[in-house]
Short mmCIF file of C-alpha atoms and ligand atoms in Angstrom, two decimals:
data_model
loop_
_atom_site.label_atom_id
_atom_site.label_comp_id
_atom_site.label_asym_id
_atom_site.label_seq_id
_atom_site.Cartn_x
_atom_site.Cartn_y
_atom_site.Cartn_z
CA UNK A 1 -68.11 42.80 -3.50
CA UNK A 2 -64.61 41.77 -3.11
CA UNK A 3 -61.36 42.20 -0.44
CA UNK A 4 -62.60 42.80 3.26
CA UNK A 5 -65.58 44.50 2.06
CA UNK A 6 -68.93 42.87 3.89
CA UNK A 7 -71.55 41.97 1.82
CA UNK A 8 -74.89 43.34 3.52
CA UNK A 9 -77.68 41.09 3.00
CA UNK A 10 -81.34 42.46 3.56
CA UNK A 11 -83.23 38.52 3.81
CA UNK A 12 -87.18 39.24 3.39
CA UNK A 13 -90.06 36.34 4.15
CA UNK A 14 -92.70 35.11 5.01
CA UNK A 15 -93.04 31.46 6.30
CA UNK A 16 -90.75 28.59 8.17
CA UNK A 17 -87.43 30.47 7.04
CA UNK A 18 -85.53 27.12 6.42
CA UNK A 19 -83.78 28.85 3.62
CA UNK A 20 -82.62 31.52 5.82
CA UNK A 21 -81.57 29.41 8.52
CA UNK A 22 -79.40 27.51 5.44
CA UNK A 23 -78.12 30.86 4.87
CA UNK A 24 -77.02 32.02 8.32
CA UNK A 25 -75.65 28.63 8.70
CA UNK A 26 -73.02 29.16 5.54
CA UNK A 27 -72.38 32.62 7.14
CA UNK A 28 -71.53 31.29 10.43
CA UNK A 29 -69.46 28.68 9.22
CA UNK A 30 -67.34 31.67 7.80
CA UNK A 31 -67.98 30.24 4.30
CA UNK A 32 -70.04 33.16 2.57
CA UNK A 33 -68.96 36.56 3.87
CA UNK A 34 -71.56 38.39 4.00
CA UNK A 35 -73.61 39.85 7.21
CA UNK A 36 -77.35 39.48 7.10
CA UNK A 37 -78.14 43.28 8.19
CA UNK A 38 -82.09 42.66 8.67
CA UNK A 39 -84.46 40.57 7.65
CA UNK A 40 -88.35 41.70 6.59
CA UNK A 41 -90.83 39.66 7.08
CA UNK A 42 -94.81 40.73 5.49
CA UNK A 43 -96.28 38.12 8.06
CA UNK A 44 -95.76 38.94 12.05
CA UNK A 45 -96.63 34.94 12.30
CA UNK A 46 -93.66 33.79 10.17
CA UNK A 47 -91.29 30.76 12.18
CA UNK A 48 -88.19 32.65 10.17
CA UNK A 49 -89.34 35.48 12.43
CA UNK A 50 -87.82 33.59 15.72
CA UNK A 51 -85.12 31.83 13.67
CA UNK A 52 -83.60 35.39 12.98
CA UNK A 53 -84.45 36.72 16.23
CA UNK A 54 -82.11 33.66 17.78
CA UNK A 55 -79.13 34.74 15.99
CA UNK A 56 -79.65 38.25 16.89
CA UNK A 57 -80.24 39.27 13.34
CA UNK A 58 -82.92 42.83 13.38
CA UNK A 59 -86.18 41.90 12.31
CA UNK A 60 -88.50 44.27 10.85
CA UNK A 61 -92.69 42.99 10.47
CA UNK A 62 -93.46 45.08 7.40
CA UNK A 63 -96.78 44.04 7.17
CA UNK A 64 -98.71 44.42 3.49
CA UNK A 65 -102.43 44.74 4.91
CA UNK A 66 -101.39 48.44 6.21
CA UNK A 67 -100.59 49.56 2.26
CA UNK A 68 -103.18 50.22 -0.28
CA UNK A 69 -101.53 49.53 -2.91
CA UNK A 70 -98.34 47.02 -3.84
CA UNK A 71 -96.11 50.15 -5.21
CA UNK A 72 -96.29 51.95 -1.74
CA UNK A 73 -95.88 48.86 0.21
CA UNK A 74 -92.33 47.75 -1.62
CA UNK A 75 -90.98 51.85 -0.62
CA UNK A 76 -91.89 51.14 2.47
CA UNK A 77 -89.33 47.80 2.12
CA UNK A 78 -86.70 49.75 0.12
CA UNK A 79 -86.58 52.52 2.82
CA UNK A 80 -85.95 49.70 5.07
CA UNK A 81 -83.64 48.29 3.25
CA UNK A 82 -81.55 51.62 2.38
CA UNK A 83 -81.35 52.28 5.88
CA UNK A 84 -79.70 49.20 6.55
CA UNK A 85 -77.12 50.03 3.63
CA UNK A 86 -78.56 46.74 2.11
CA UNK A 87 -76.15 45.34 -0.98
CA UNK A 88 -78.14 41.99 -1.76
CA UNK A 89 -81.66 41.24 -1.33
CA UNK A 90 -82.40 37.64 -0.71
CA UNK A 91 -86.28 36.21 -1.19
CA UNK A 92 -86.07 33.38 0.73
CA UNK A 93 -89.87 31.91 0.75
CA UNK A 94 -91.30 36.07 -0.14
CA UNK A 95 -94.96 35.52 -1.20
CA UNK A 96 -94.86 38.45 -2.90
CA UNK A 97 -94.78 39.63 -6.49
CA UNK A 98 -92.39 42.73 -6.41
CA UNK A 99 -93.16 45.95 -8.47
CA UNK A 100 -90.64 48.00 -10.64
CA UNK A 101 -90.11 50.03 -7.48
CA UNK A 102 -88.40 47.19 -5.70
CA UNK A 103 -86.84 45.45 -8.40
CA UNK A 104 -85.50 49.37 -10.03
CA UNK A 105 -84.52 50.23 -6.67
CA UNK A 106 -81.89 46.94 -6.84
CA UNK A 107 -81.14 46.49 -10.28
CA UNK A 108 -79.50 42.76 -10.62
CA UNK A 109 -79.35 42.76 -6.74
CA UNK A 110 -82.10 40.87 -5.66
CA UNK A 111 -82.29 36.99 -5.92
CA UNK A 112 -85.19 34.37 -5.32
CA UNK A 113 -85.42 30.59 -4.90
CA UNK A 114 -88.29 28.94 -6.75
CA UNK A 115 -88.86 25.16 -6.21
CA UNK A 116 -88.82 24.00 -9.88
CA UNK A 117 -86.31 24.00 -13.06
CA UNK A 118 -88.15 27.24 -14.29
CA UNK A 119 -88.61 28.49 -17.04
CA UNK A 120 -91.26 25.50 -16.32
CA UNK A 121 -93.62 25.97 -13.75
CA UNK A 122 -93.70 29.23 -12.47
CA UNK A 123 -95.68 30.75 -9.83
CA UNK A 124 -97.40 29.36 -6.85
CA UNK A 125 -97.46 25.39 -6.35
CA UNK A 126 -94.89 25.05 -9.01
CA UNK A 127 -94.13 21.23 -6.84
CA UNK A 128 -97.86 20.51 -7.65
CA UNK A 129 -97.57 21.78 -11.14
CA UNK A 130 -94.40 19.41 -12.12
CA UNK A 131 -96.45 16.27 -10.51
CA UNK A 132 -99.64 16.94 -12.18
CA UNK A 133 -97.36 17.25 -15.68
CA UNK A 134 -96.01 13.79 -14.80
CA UNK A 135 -92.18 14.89 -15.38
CA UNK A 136 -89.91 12.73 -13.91
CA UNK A 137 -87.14 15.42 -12.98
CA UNK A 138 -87.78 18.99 -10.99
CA UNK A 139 -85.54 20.78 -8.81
CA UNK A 140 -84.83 24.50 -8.10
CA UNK A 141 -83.78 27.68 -9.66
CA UNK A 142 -82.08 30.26 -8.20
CA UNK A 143 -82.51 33.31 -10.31
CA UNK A 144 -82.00 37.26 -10.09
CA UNK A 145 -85.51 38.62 -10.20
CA UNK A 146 -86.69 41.32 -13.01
CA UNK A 147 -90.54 42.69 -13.04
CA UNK A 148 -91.87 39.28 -14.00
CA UNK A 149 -92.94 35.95 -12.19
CA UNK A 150 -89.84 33.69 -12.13
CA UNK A 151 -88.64 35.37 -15.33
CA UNK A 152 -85.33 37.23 -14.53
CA UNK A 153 -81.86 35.68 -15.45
CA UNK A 154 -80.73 32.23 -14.04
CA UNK A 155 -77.76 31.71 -11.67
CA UNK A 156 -77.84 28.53 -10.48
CA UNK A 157 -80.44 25.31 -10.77
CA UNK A 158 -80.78 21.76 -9.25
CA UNK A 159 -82.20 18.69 -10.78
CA UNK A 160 -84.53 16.55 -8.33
CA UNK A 161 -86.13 13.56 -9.32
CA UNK A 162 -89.74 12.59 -9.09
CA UNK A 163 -91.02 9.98 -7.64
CA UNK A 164 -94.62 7.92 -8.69
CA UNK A 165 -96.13 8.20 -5.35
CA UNK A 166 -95.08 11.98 -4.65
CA UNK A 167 -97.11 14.17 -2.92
CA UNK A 168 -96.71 17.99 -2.91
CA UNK A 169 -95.02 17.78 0.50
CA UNK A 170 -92.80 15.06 -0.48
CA UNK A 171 -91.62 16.58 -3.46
CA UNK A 172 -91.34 19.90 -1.40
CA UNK A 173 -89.17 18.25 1.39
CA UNK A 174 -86.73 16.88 -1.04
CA UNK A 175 -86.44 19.79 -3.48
CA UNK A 176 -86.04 22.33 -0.29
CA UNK A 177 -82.98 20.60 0.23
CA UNK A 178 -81.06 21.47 -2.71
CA UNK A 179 -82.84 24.72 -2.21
CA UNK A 180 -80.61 25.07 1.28
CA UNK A 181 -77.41 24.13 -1.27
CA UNK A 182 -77.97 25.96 -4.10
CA UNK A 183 -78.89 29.56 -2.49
CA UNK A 184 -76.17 29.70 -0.43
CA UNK A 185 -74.01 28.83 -3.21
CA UNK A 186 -75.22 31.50 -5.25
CA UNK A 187 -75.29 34.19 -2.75
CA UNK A 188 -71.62 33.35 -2.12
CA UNK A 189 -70.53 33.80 -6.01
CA UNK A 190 -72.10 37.35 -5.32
CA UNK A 191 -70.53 38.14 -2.71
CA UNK A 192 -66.83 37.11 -3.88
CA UNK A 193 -67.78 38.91 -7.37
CA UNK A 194 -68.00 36.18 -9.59
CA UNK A 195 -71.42 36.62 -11.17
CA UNK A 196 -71.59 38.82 -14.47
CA UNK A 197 -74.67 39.33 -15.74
CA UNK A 198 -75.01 38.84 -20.42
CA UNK A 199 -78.36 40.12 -21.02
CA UNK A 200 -79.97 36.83 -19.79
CA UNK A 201 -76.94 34.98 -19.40
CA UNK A 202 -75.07 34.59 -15.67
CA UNK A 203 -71.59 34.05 -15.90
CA UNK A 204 -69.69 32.56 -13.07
CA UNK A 205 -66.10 32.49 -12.86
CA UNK A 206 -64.13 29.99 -10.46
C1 LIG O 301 -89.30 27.41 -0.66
O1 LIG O 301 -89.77 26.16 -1.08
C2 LIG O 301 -89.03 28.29 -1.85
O2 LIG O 301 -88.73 27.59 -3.00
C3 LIG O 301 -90.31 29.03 -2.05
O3 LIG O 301 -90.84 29.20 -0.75
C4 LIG O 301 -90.34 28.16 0.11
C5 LIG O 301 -89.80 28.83 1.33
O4 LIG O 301 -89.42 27.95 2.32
N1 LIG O 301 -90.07 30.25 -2.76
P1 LIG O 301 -88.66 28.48 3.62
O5 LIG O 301 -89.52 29.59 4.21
O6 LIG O 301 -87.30 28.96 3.22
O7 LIG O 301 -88.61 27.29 4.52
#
């Protein structure tokens, strides 16, 4: 994406949306340009709901319990997302595995957050899974996502440090923001075409 060209951004979750909000915040400030063209949420009860809603950003409820199957719930997203000429697909707090149909559908154009320096601790509760290791650094990773769990190619991380008497939701709190930073950040590099992808290597150029 480069010159006057918008970057369309299809944004899909499932909870508080504080990540999103970080997002249309950067795009309002006229620092990343980039449009968020809808955002999906797979939970009708989701706070980013309302968040988007306030900034008069379409929200579709694509909700997973009306699918049999994982496959024929992610076309149901990637219709969506086609028919709102999405460019970049942003998981910002997605509980959801995606299957080659999603991830084949945007090759190398869909990033997550996850809220630990992966390759350690992926998956679910990865802020309870660095305290019960005892390390005394975590942070965030924001990576492009291939058919694994947390496994696709890195773009940008953030080190947080532990502290003795952390609890999940303190460690949570303080890794979310650099979560806020370091999305945006990378979303940006996208959209001004300065990510290249080396087999598992990202390349950024300044
Ligand atoms: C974040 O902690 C992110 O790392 C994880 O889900 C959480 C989403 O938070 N993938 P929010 O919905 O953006 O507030």
């Amino acid at each position: 994406m480069s010159g006057n060209v918008t970057c369309r951004l299809g944004v899909l979750v499932s909870g508080s949306g504080t990540n999103l909000q970080a997002i249309i915040d950067r795009i309002e400030a006229g620092d990343i340009s980039a449009e968020i063209a809808c955002v999906i949420s797979n939970n009708a009860d989701a706070y980013a709901i309302s968040r988007a809603s306030l900034h008069g950003i379409p929200v579709i409820v694509n909700e997973n319990a009306r699918f049999s199957d994982r496959r024929s719930y992610d076309a149901a997203t990637v219709e969506i997302l086609q028919r709102h000429k999405v460019d970049l697909v942003i998981l910002a707090g997605y509980m959801r595995i995606l299957t080659d149909v999603m991830v084949n559908a945007f090759p190398n154009a869909i990033m997550n957050i996850h809220p630990a320096l992966l390759p350690s601790f992926p998956g679910l509760h990865a802020q309870q899974q660095a305290i019960d290791y005892g390390v005394r650094y975590s942070g965030c990773t924001v990576h492009f996502v291939d058919c694994g769990t947390d496994t696709g190619p890195i773009i940008l991380q953030s080190v947080v440090p532990v502290e003795q008497d952390d609890t999940e939701e303190t460690l949570s709190v303080r890794i979310q923001k650099a979560e806020h930073q370091i999305f945006a950040s990378a979303i940006k590099y996208f959209v001004e075409g300065k990510i290249k992808i080396d087999g598992r290597k990202v390349r950024i150029s300044e």
